[in-house]
mmCIF file of C-alpha atoms in Angstrom:
data_model
loop_
_atom_site.group_PDB
_atom_site.id
_atom_site.type_symbol
_atom_site.label_atom_id
_atom_site.label_comp_id
_atom_site.label_asym_id
_atom_site.label_seq_id
_atom_site.Cartn_x
_atom_site.Cartn_y
_atom_site.Cartn_z
ATOM 1 C CA MET A 245 0.000 0.000 0.000
ATOM 2 C CA ARG A 246 1.431 3.354 -0.993
ATOM 3 C CA ALA A 247 2.129 5.776 1.870
ATOM 4 C CA ILE A 248 0.235 9.078 1.926
ATOM 5 C CA PRO A 249 2.583 12.114 1.997
ATOM 6 C CA ALA A 250 2.875 13.832 5.369
ATOM 7 C CA ARG A 251 0.764 16.946 5.771
ATOM 8 C CA GLU A 252 2.283 20.394 5.064
ATOM 9 C CA ASP A 253 1.877 23.313 7.343
ATOM 10 C CA PHE A 254 1.838 26.941 6.437
ATOM 11 C CA ASP A 255 5.519 27.431 7.273
ATOM 12 C CA ILE A 256 6.446 24.756 4.765
ATOM 13 C CA LEU A 257 4.194 26.342 2.139
ATOM 14 C CA TYR A 258 5.955 29.647 2.851
ATOM 15 C CA GLU A 259 9.412 28.076 2.476
ATOM 16 C CA GLN A 260 8.458 26.388 -0.769
ATOM 17 C CA HIS A 261 6.809 29.345 -2.453
ATOM 18 C CA VAL A 262 8.171 32.613 -1.001
ATOM 19 C CA GLY A 263 10.975 32.831 -3.568
ATOM 20 C CA ARG A 264 8.557 32.582 -6.467
ATOM 21 C CA VAL A 265 6.143 35.103 -4.963
ATOM 22 C CA TYR A 266 8.880 37.570 -4.069
ATOM 23 C CA ALA A 267 10.358 37.358 -7.573
ATOM 24 C CA VAL A 268 7.017 38.292 -9.151
ATOM 25 C CA CYS A 269 6.451 41.145 -6.689
ATOM 26 C CA LEU A 270 9.991 42.507 -7.005
ATOM 27 C CA ARG A 271 10.116 42.483 -10.776
ATOM 28 C CA MET A 272 6.675 43.989 -11.175
ATOM 29 C CA CYS A 273 7.020 46.774 -8.613
ATOM 30 C CA ALA A 274 10.797 47.355 -8.881
ATOM 31 C CA ASP A 275 11.182 48.303 -5.228
ATOM 32 C CA ARG A 276 12.523 45.961 -2.580
ATOM 33 C CA GLN A 277 10.525 47.307 0.367
ATOM 34 C CA GLU A 278 7.328 47.312 -1.653
ATOM 35 C CA ALA A 279 8.101 43.792 -2.833
ATOM 36 C CA GLU A 280 8.468 42.607 0.761
ATOM 37 C CA ARG A 281 5.190 44.263 1.759
ATOM 38 C CA LEU A 282 3.400 42.795 -1.251
ATOM 39 C CA THR A 283 4.857 39.350 -0.587
ATOM 40 C CA GLN A 284 3.436 39.490 2.929
ATOM 41 C CA ASP A 285 0.084 40.619 1.502
ATOM 42 C CA VAL A 286 0.109 37.653 -0.861
ATOM 43 C CA PHE A 287 0.654 35.156 1.945
ATOM 44 C CA VAL A 288 -1.987 36.815 4.123
ATOM 45 C CA ARG A 289 -4.445 36.509 1.232
ATOM 46 C CA VAL A 290 -3.405 32.910 0.616
ATOM 47 C CA TRP A 291 -3.927 32.207 4.318
ATOM 48 C CA GLN A 292 -7.360 33.809 4.211
ATOM 49 C CA ARG A 293 -8.418 32.010 1.046
ATOM 50 C CA LEU A 294 -6.802 28.619 1.584
ATOM 51 C CA ALA A 295 -10.126 27.248 2.737
ATOM 52 C CA SER A 296 -11.676 28.279 -0.586
ATOM 53 C CA PHE A 297 -9.034 26.538 -2.697
ATOM 54 C CA ARG A 298 -10.858 23.563 -4.105
ATOM 55 C CA GLY A 299 -8.019 21.959 -6.028
ATOM 56 C CA GLU A 300 -9.439 22.877 -9.427
ATOM 57 C CA SER A 301 -5.944 23.807 -10.572
ATOM 58 C CA GLU A 302 -2.391 23.247 -9.465
ATOM 59 C CA PHE A 303 -1.719 24.958 -6.150
ATOM 60 C CA THR A 304 1.359 26.691 -7.587
ATOM 61 C CA SER A 305 -0.704 28.178 -10.436
ATOM 62 C CA TRP A 306 -3.363 29.358 -8.000
ATOM 63 C CA LEU A 307 -0.762 30.941 -5.721
ATOM 64 C CA HIS A 308 0.886 32.623 -8.699
ATOM 65 C CA ARG A 309 -2.417 34.148 -9.819
ATOM 66 C CA VAL A 310 -3.008 35.434 -6.288
ATOM 67 C CA ALA A 311 0.444 37.066 -6.327
ATOM 68 C CA VAL A 312 -0.124 38.755 -9.692
ATOM 69 C CA ASN A 313 -3.561 39.986 -8.619
ATOM 70 C CA VAL A 314 -2.242 41.402 -5.341
ATOM 71 C CA VAL A 315 0.508 43.314 -7.155
ATOM 72 C CA LEU A 316 -1.836 44.678 -9.820
ATOM 73 C CA GLU A 317 -4.498 45.693 -7.287
ATOM 74 C CA ASP A 318 -1.854 47.526 -5.283
ATOM 75 C CA SER A 319 -0.588 49.196 -8.436
ATOM 76 C CA ARG A 320 -4.081 50.429 -9.328
ATOM 77 C CA ALA A 321 -4.727 51.609 -5.779
ATOM 78 C CA ALA A 322 -1.471 53.523 -5.516
ATOM 79 C CA ARG A 323 -2.571 56.806 -7.153
ATOM 80 C CA ARG A 324 0.741 58.372 -6.477
ATOM 81 C CA ARG A 325 2.465 55.987 -8.896
ATOM 82 C CA THR A 326 2.964 57.384 -12.346
ATOM 83 C CA ASP A 327 4.720 56.127 -15.391
ATOM 84 C CA ARG A 328 7.957 57.745 -14.357
ATOM 85 C CA VAL A 329 11.096 55.686 -14.476
ATOM 86 C CA GLU A 330 11.749 54.174 -11.050
ATOM 87 C CA HIS A 331 15.184 53.415 -9.718
ATOM 88 C CA VAL A 332 15.878 50.418 -7.568
ATOM 89 C CA GLU A 333 17.409 51.820 -4.393
ATOM 90 C CA ASP A 334 19.227 48.696 -3.444
ATOM 91 C CA PRO A 335 20.920 46.773 -6.240
ATOM 92 C CA ALA A 336 21.483 44.033 -3.639
ATOM 93 C CA ALA A 337 17.847 43.126 -4.306
ATOM 94 C CA TYR A 338 19.123 41.177 -7.275
ATOM 95 C CA GLU A 339 22.212 39.638 -5.745
ATOM 96 C CA ARG A 340 21.997 35.930 -5.323
ATOM 97 C CA GLY A 341 25.243 35.294 -3.515
ATOM 98 C CA GLY A 342 27.930 32.888 -4.578
ATOM 99 C CA PRO A 343 30.749 33.581 -7.028
ATOM 100 C CA GLY A 344 30.163 36.254 -9.588
ATOM 101 C CA GLY A 345 31.132 35.976 -13.204
ATOM 102 C CA ALA A 346 30.156 37.370 -16.544
ATOM 103 C CA GLU A 347 26.879 35.455 -16.666
ATOM 104 C CA SER A 348 25.874 36.645 -13.205
ATOM 105 C CA ASP A 349 26.807 40.260 -14.047
ATOM 106 C CA ALA A 350 24.811 40.096 -17.268
ATOM 107 C CA ARG A 351 21.806 38.749 -15.388
ATOM 108 C CA MET A 352 21.990 41.549 -12.818
ATOM 109 C CA ASP A 353 22.307 44.139 -15.569
ATOM 110 C CA LEU A 354 19.158 42.716 -17.114
ATOM 111 C CA GLU A 355 17.278 42.762 -13.785
ATOM 112 C CA ARG A 356 18.329 46.368 -13.152
ATOM 113 C CA ALA A 357 17.313 47.359 -16.656
ATOM 114 C CA ILE A 358 13.878 45.772 -16.117
ATOM 115 C CA ALA A 359 13.520 47.716 -12.868
ATOM 116 C CA LEU A 360 14.164 50.960 -14.741
ATOM 117 C CA LEU A 361 11.344 50.455 -17.232
ATOM 118 C CA PRO A 362 8.166 52.531 -16.999
ATOM 119 C CA SER A 363 5.636 50.597 -14.912
ATOM 120 C CA GLY A 364 3.183 49.710 -17.710
ATOM 121 C CA ALA A 365 5.954 48.452 -19.973
ATOM 122 C CA ARG A 366 7.580 46.596 -17.081
ATOM 123 C CA GLN A 367 4.371 44.819 -16.103
ATOM 124 C CA ALA A 368 3.726 43.711 -19.693
ATOM 125 C CA LEU A 369 7.300 42.468 -20.087
ATOM 126 C CA VAL A 370 7.446 40.631 -16.749
ATOM 127 C CA LEU A 371 4.080 38.958 -17.263
ATOM 128 C CA HIS A 372 4.764 37.975 -20.882
ATOM 129 C CA ASP A 373 8.469 37.310 -21.280
ATOM 130 C CA ILE A 374 9.269 36.069 -17.770
ATOM 131 C CA GLU A 375 6.041 34.697 -16.328
ATOM 132 C CA GLY A 376 4.713 33.306 -19.613
ATOM 133 C CA TYR A 377 1.241 34.880 -19.771
ATOM 134 C CA LYS A 378 -0.344 35.390 -23.186
ATOM 135 C CA HIS A 379 -1.256 38.883 -24.446
ATOM 136 C CA GLU A 380 -4.969 38.248 -23.956
ATOM 137 C CA GLU A 381 -4.438 37.019 -20.382
ATOM 138 C CA ILE A 382 -2.362 40.082 -19.537
ATOM 139 C CA ALA A 383 -4.987 42.323 -21.137
ATOM 140 C CA ALA A 384 -7.654 40.757 -18.904
ATOM 141 C CA LEU A 385 -5.484 41.180 -15.811
ATOM 142 C CA LEU A 386 -4.631 44.793 -16.593
ATOM 143 C CA GLY A 387 -8.057 45.754 -17.897
ATOM 144 C CA VAL A 388 -6.729 46.966 -21.242
ATOM 145 C CA ALA A 389 -6.904 45.848 -24.865
ATOM 146 C CA ALA A 390 -4.560 43.121 -26.100
ATOM 147 C CA GLY A 391 -3.167 45.600 -28.613
ATOM 148 C CA THR A 392 -2.170 47.885 -25.748
ATOM 149 C CA VAL A 393 -0.352 45.009 -24.052
ATOM 150 C CA LYS A 394 1.554 44.267 -27.247
ATOM 151 C CA ALA A 395 2.524 47.892 -27.686
ATOM 152 C CA GLN A 396 3.778 48.069 -24.082
ATOM 153 C CA LEU A 397 5.681 44.812 -24.501
ATOM 154 C CA HIS A 398 7.372 45.930 -27.707
ATOM 155 C CA ARG A 399 8.250 49.246 -26.097
ATOM 156 C CA ALA A 400 9.726 47.436 -23.071
ATOM 157 C CA ARG A 401 11.890 45.240 -25.263
ATOM 158 C CA ARG A 402 13.112 48.255 -27.254
ATOM 159 C CA LEU A 403 13.986 50.178 -24.083
ATOM 160 C CA LEU A 404 15.779 47.166 -22.621
ATOM 161 C CA ARG A 405 17.851 46.712 -25.748
ATOM 162 C CA GLU A 406 18.723 50.421 -25.868
ATOM 163 C CA ARG A 407 19.972 50.242 -22.287
ATOM 164 C CA LEU A 408 21.798 46.920 -22.559
ATOM 165 C CA GLU A 409 23.356 47.514 -25.949
ATOM 166 C CA ALA A 410 24.501 51.049 -25.098
ATOM 167 C CA MET B 146 14.192 49.174 -52.437
ATOM 168 C CA MET B 147 13.409 46.766 -49.655
ATOM 169 C CA THR B 148 10.576 47.606 -47.283
ATOM 170 C CA HIS B 149 11.667 46.786 -43.781
ATOM 171 C CA PRO B 150 9.031 45.222 -41.519
ATOM 172 C CA ALA B 151 7.649 47.409 -38.720
ATOM 173 C CA GLU B 152 8.798 46.924 -35.126
ATOM 174 C CA SER B 153 5.490 45.274 -34.256
ATOM 175 C CA GLN B 154 5.871 42.806 -37.126
ATOM 176 C CA ILE B 155 9.390 41.885 -36.084
ATOM 177 C CA ASN B 156 8.213 41.335 -32.510
ATOM 178 C CA ASP B 157 5.244 39.254 -33.693
ATOM 179 C CA TYR B 158 7.572 37.254 -35.936
ATOM 180 C CA VAL B 159 9.890 36.467 -33.031
ATOM 181 C CA ASP B 160 6.834 35.620 -30.866
ATOM 182 C CA ASP B 161 5.534 33.309 -33.604
ATOM 183 C CA LEU B 162 2.245 35.176 -33.808
ATOM 184 C CA LEU B 163 2.155 35.834 -37.566
ATOM 185 C CA GLU B 164 0.048 34.009 -40.126
ATOM 186 C CA PRO B 165 2.204 31.638 -42.203
ATOM 187 C CA ALA B 166 2.138 33.843 -45.306
ATOM 188 C CA GLU B 167 3.248 36.935 -43.410
ATOM 189 C CA ALA B 168 5.920 34.986 -41.527
ATOM 190 C CA ALA B 169 7.247 33.620 -44.814
ATOM 191 C CA ALA B 170 7.430 37.127 -46.283
ATOM 192 C CA ILE B 171 9.432 38.361 -43.304
ATOM 193 C CA ALA B 172 11.710 35.349 -43.450
ATOM 194 C CA ALA B 173 12.344 36.043 -47.119
ATOM 195 C CA HIS B 174 13.158 39.677 -46.366
ATOM 196 C CA VAL B 175 15.453 38.758 -43.470
ATOM 197 C CA ALA B 176 17.376 36.389 -45.739
ATOM 198 C CA GLU B 177 18.372 39.387 -47.829
ATOM 199 C CA CYS B 178 18.582 42.147 -45.210
ATOM 200 C CA ALA B 179 21.469 42.091 -42.749
ATOM 201 C CA HIS B 180 19.974 44.906 -40.690
ATOM 202 C CA CYS B 181 16.678 43.101 -40.038
ATOM 203 C CA ALA B 182 18.475 39.791 -39.548
ATOM 204 C CA LEU B 183 20.510 41.427 -36.779
ATOM 205 C CA GLU B 184 17.358 42.941 -35.243
ATOM 206 C CA ILE B 185 15.729 39.555 -35.071
ATOM 207 C CA GLU B 186 18.861 37.924 -33.719
ATOM 208 C CA ARG B 187 19.167 40.494 -30.920
ATOM 209 C CA LEU B 188 15.474 40.411 -30.068
ATOM 210 C CA THR B 189 15.561 36.625 -29.905
ATOM 211 C CA ALA B 190 18.639 36.772 -27.661
ATOM 212 C CA LEU B 191 16.868 39.216 -25.340
ATOM 213 C CA LYS B 192 13.797 36.956 -25.132
ATOM 214 C CA ASN B 193 16.012 33.976 -24.332
ATOM 215 C CA SER B 194 17.807 35.911 -21.590
ATOM 216 C CA LEU B 195 14.501 36.939 -20.054
ATOM 217 C CA ALA B 196 13.193 33.386 -20.182
ATOM 218 C CA GLN B 197 16.308 32.175 -18.376
ATOM 219 C CA LEU B 198 16.023 34.559 -15.435
ATOM 220 C CA PRO B 199 15.506 32.672 -12.177
ATOM 221 C CA ARG B 200 11.847 32.127 -11.339
ATOM 222 C CA ALA B 201 12.446 32.468 -7.598
ATOM 223 C CA ILE B 202 14.316 35.170 -5.668
ATOM 224 C CA ARG B 203 14.733 34.675 -1.948
ATOM 225 C CA PRO B 204 13.672 37.809 0.008
ATOM 226 C CA PRO B 205 16.525 39.248 2.068
ATOM 227 C CA ARG B 206 14.691 38.587 5.348
ATOM 228 C CA ASP B 207 12.118 36.241 6.839
ATOM 229 C CA LEU B 208 8.690 37.794 6.277
ATOM 230 C CA ARG B 209 6.662 35.424 8.431
ATOM 231 C CA ALA B 210 6.528 37.711 11.477
ATOM 232 C CA GLY B 211 4.891 40.398 9.344
ATOM 233 C CA ILE B 212 2.433 37.885 7.934
ATOM 234 C CA ARG B 213 1.435 36.701 11.400
ATOM 235 C CA GLU B 214 1.030 40.289 12.540
ATOM 236 C CA SER B 215 -1.206 41.035 9.581
ATOM 237 C CA VAL B 216 -3.389 38.047 10.323
ATOM 238 C CA GLY B 217 -3.433 39.728 13.703
ATOM 239 C CA GLY B 218 -4.668 39.835 17.342
ATOM 240 C CA ALA B 219 -6.155 37.153 19.558
ATOM 241 C CA ARG B 220 -8.338 36.046 16.682
ATOM 242 C CA GLY B 221 -5.219 35.772 14.568
ATOM 243 C CA ARG B 222 -3.487 33.754 17.245
ATOM 244 C CA VAL B 223 -6.347 31.280 17.375
ATOM 245 C CA LEU B 224 -6.316 31.000 13.611
ATOM 246 C CA TRP B 225 -2.531 30.753 13.609
ATOM 247 C CA SER B 226 -2.606 27.901 16.093
ATOM 248 C CA LEU B 227 -4.948 26.136 13.685
ATOM 249 C CA ARG B 228 -2.743 26.844 10.666
ATOM 250 C CA VAL B 229 -1.343 23.351 10.492
ATOM 251 C CA PRO B 230 -4.631 21.468 10.274
ATOM 252 C CA LEU B 231 -6.302 24.206 8.201
ATOM 253 C CA ALA B 232 -3.547 24.182 5.605
ATOM 254 C CA ALA B 233 -3.560 20.407 5.779
ATOM 255 C CA ALA B 234 -7.240 20.385 4.787
ATOM 256 C CA ALA B 235 -6.508 22.260 1.574
ATOM 257 C CA VAL B 236 -3.362 20.245 0.914
ATOM 258 C CA LEU B 237 -5.429 17.080 1.437
ATOM 259 C CA LEU B 238 -7.831 18.084 -1.307
ATOM 260 C CA ILE B 239 -4.932 18.961 -3.605
ATOM 261 C CA ALA B 240 -3.550 15.449 -3.119
ATOM 262 C CA PHE B 241 -6.959 13.778 -3.309
ATOM 263 C CA GLY B 242 -7.975 15.349 -6.590
ATOM 264 C CA SER B 243 -5.612 13.442 -8.824
ATOM 265 C CA ILE B 244 -5.313 10.249 -6.743
ATOM 266 C CA VAL B 245 -9.064 9.591 -6.476
ATOM 267 C CA THR B 246 -9.557 10.404 -10.172
ATOM 268 C CA LEU B 247 -6.807 7.950 -11.052
ATOM 269 C CA ALA B 248 -8.292 5.283 -8.790
ATOM 270 C CA VAL B 249 -11.744 5.673 -10.323
ATOM 271 C CA MET B 250 -10.267 5.548 -13.842
ATOM 272 C CA ASN B 251 -8.333 2.413 -12.955
ATOM 273 C CA SER B 252 -11.457 0.764 -11.574
ATOM 274 C CA ARG B 253 -13.376 1.575 -14.768
ATOM 275 C CA ARG B 254 -10.582 0.131 -16.884
ATOM 276 C CA GLY B 255 -9.969 -2.865 -14.686
ATOM 277 C CA GLY B 256 -12.235 -5.164 -12.830
ATOM 278 C CA ASP B 257 -15.575 -6.762 -13.228
ATOM 279 C CA VAL B 258 -18.206 -7.553 -10.611
ATOM 280 C CA ALA B 259 -16.774 -11.011 -9.971
ATOM 281 C CA GLN B 260 -13.549 -9.414 -8.690
ATOM 282 C CA ARG B 261 -15.423 -8.132 -5.637
ATOM 283 C CA ASP B 262 -15.942 -11.681 -4.334
ATOM 284 C CA ARG B 263 -12.236 -12.415 -4.208
ATOM 285 C CA PRO B 264 -10.950 -12.925 -0.629
ATOM 286 C CA GLU B 265 -8.416 -10.117 -0.780
ATOM 287 C CA VAL B 266 -11.067 -7.708 -2.026
ATOM 288 C CA ARG B 267 -13.398 -8.652 0.827
ATOM 289 C CA LEU B 268 -10.470 -8.134 3.232
ATOM 290 C CA VAL B 269 -9.828 -4.583 2.026
ATOM 291 C CA ALA B 270 -13.533 -3.794 2.185
ATOM 292 C CA ARG B 271 -13.660 -5.068 5.778
ATOM 293 C CA ALA B 272 -10.616 -2.921 6.662
ATOM 294 C CA ALA B 273 -12.433 0.117 5.303
ATOM 295 C CA ARG B 274 -15.558 -0.626 7.399
ATOM 296 C CA LEU B 275 -13.502 -1.114 10.584
ATOM 297 C CA LEU B 276 -11.624 2.097 9.917
ATOM 298 C CA GLU B 277 -14.857 4.054 9.546
ATOM 299 C CA ARG B 278 -16.259 2.629 12.797
ATOM 300 C CA GLU B 279 -12.998 3.369 14.636
ATOM 301 C CA TYR B 280 -12.824 7.001 13.593
ATOM 302 C CA ALA B 281 -16.520 7.813 13.631
ATOM 303 C CA GLU B 282 -16.670 7.419 17.421
ATOM 304 C CA GLU B 283 -13.754 9.765 18.060
ATOM 305 C CA VAL B 284 -15.105 12.322 15.567
ATOM 306 C CA ARG B 285 -18.484 12.281 17.349
ATOM 307 C CA GLU B 286 -16.865 12.898 20.747
ATOM 308 C CA LEU B 287 -14.712 15.748 19.485
ATOM 309 C CA GLU B 288 -17.613 17.372 17.662
ATOM 310 C CA LEU B 289 -19.537 17.326 20.941
ATOM 311 C CA VAL B 290 -16.661 19.057 22.770
ATOM 312 C CA LEU B 291 -16.396 21.646 20.033
ATOM 313 C CA ARG B 292 -20.138 22.283 20.010
ATOM 314 C CA LYS B 293 -19.979 23.115 23.729
ATOM 315 C CA SER B 294 -17.048 25.511 23.291
ATOM 316 C CA ARG B 295 -18.166 27.066 20.003
ATOM 317 C CA GLY B 296 -19.524 30.159 21.729
ATOM 318 C CA ALA B 297 -16.014 31.054 22.904
ATOM 319 C CA LEU B 298 -14.584 31.144 19.385
ATOM 320 C CA SER B 299 -14.742 34.171 17.116
ATOM 321 C CA ALA B 300 -17.225 34.098 14.244
ATOM 322 C CA GLU B 301 -14.396 34.116 11.742
ATOM 323 C CA THR B 302 -12.686 31.134 13.384
ATOM 324 C CA VAL B 303 -15.969 29.220 13.377
ATOM 325 C CA ARG B 304 -16.542 30.079 9.716
ATOM 326 C CA ILE B 305 -13.073 28.953 8.661
ATOM 327 C CA LEU B 306 -13.324 25.794 10.772
ATOM 328 C CA GLU B 307 -16.647 24.882 9.193
ATOM 329 C CA GLU B 308 -15.313 25.514 5.687
ATOM 330 C CA ASN B 309 -12.304 23.303 6.306
ATOM 331 C CA LEU B 310 -14.353 20.544 7.902
ATOM 332 C CA ALA B 311 -16.520 20.673 4.784
ATOM 333 C CA ILE B 312 -13.408 20.239 2.625
ATOM 334 C CA ILE B 313 -12.328 17.211 4.631
ATOM 335 C CA ASP B 314 -15.853 15.736 4.622
ATOM 336 C CA ARG B 315 -15.887 16.177 0.863
ATOM 337 C CA ALA B 316 -12.577 14.312 0.643
ATOM 338 C CA ILE B 317 -14.001 11.534 2.855
ATOM 339 C CA GLY B 318 -17.086 11.329 0.653
ATOM 340 C CA GLU B 319 -14.979 11.094 -2.500
ATOM 341 C CA ALA B 320 -12.828 8.358 -0.994
ATOM 342 C CA GLN B 321 -15.938 6.420 0.067
ATOM 343 C CA ARG B 322 -17.446 6.691 -3.431
ATOM 344 C CA ALA B 323 -14.180 5.703 -5.030
ATOM 345 C CA LEU B 324 -13.925 2.690 -2.675
ATOM 346 C CA ALA B 325 -17.439 1.646 -3.656
ATOM 347 C CA ALA B 326 -16.263 1.667 -7.286
ATOM 348 C CA ASP B 327 -12.977 -0.040 -6.474
ATOM 349 C CA PRO B 328 -13.244 -1.999 -3.225
ATOM 350 C CA ASN B 329 -9.876 -3.665 -3.922
ATOM 351 C CA SER B 330 -7.910 -0.467 -3.500
ATOM 352 C CA GLY B 331 -5.719 -0.384 -0.429
ATOM 353 C CA MET B 332 -4.540 3.047 -1.584
ATOM 354 C CA LEU B 333 -8.086 4.381 -1.192
ATOM 355 C CA VAL B 334 -8.304 2.913 2.311
ATOM 356 C CA ASP B 335 -5.086 4.785 3.095
ATOM 357 C CA LEU B 336 -6.614 7.962 1.684
ATOM 358 C CA LEU B 337 -9.727 7.489 3.775
ATOM 359 C CA ARG B 338 -7.648 6.949 6.911
ATOM 360 C CA SER B 339 -5.608 10.051 6.113
ATOM 361 C CA ALA B 340 -8.761 12.142 5.697
ATOM 362 C CA TYR B 341 -10.195 10.960 9.019
ATOM 363 C CA GLU B 342 -6.887 11.689 10.762
ATOM 364 C CA ARG B 343 -6.894 15.224 9.417
ATOM 365 C CA LYS B 344 -10.475 15.737 10.569
ATOM 366 C CA ILE B 345 -9.640 14.516 14.045
ATOM 367 C CA ASP B 346 -6.488 16.646 14.131
ATOM 368 C CA LEU B 347 -8.449 19.749 13.166
ATOM 369 C CA LEU B 348 -11.169 19.052 15.743
ATOM 370 C CA ARG B 349 -8.593 18.420 18.480
ATOM 371 C CA GLN B 350 -6.689 21.597 17.705
ATOM 372 C CA ALA B 351 -9.898 23.618 17.595
ATOM 373 C CA ALA B 352 -11.033 22.248 20.920
ATOM 374 C CA LYS B 353 -7.584 22.902 22.418
ATOM 375 C CA SER B 354 -7.447 26.435 21.001
ATOM 376 C CA SER B 355 -10.801 27.457 22.374
ATOM 377 C CA PRO B 356 -10.408 29.769 25.370
ATOM 378 C CA ALA B 357 -13.286 27.864 27.023
ATOM 379 C CA THR B 358 -11.454 24.505 27.175
#
C-alpha cells in the first residue's frame, strides 16, 4: 500500500513558495521594500483564502495568480504611482550570492534594466516574457486591450535593448 | 528598395504570432537584409535571456513575522494555532484530486463484478468498514466538545473551521465513493484513513485552542 505524503503546514508552504512570490512582486514593482510588503500581503491573502481553494488547478498556479492579482491591485490603488522611471534603491535586491562571473553580471544588468522600465511596460514584459502569460491574459489582468499590451511589450523590449546595448 | 518590416511585425515574428504567409514574407526579407536579420537575432537573444532569469528570488529577510502580525490579534493567534490542520485540509484536497480520479479511472478500466468476491477484495472492504467505525466514534466525541465551546470562538474562526471541515468531509465522501467503485484499492483505504486523521487533528486543535477549554 502506498504511503500518503505527510501533511504540510503553512511554514512549509511559505518556504516552498516565497521565492517565487517575491520574484514576481519585485520584478513587477521594482522596489525591494514594496516587494516585501506585497509578498506578505500575498501570503496573508493565501492564508485567508486557503479554505476556498478547491483543487481545481495546481496549487502553484493558483498561488501565482493570487500574487499577480495582489501586485496589480496595489498598483491600481497607488494613485501616487505614475509612469515615471523608477530606480531600484538597493541593487542588492538582485544579488543571489555565490561567485560572480560574466553570466551573473549580465543577469543583474538585465534585472536592473527591467527595474528601470516605466511601470506599464515593465508589467507587460514581466508577465509575458518572464512569467509566460499570453497577451490576452495580460490584457484581462490589466483591464486593457490586447493591442495595448503588445505595444507596451514591444516598447519594453526596445527600451531594454537600448539600455543593454549602449 | 526593400521595405523593412515594422517593429510590431518583427516582434510578432519572433513571438511566432504571424500568419504563415506573413511569416514567410518576413523570413524572405530577413534572408536578404542584414539589418533586419541582426534585429531579429538580438530580439531573440533578449527573449532567451529573459526566459532564463531565475523564477524564484529569496527575500533578504524572513517575512513570516509580518504575515502573522497582519493576520493579527487574539483572533489571529487562534487561527494561527490552527494553521497546520487548516492548511492540511486544503493540501489534502490537492492530493486527493488526482489520486481519487486515477483510482476511479483504474477501476473503470480494470475489474468486473466477480472481482469483488475475491478474498483479498473482501479483506480490504472489511478494513475500510472497521476504519470508519474506529474514527466515527472519536469524531463524534470531538464534535460534541467543540459544540460546547463554540460560543467562545470568534465568528471568523468558526466560519473557517466549518469551511475546512466541509473540505475534509468532501474528501471523505470522495474516498468512500471511489472505494465503492474499487473496493480492492488499499490506496483508497489509506486515503480514507488520512482524511479521518486530518479531521480529528483539526477538531482536536480547535477544541484545544478554544479559550473555554
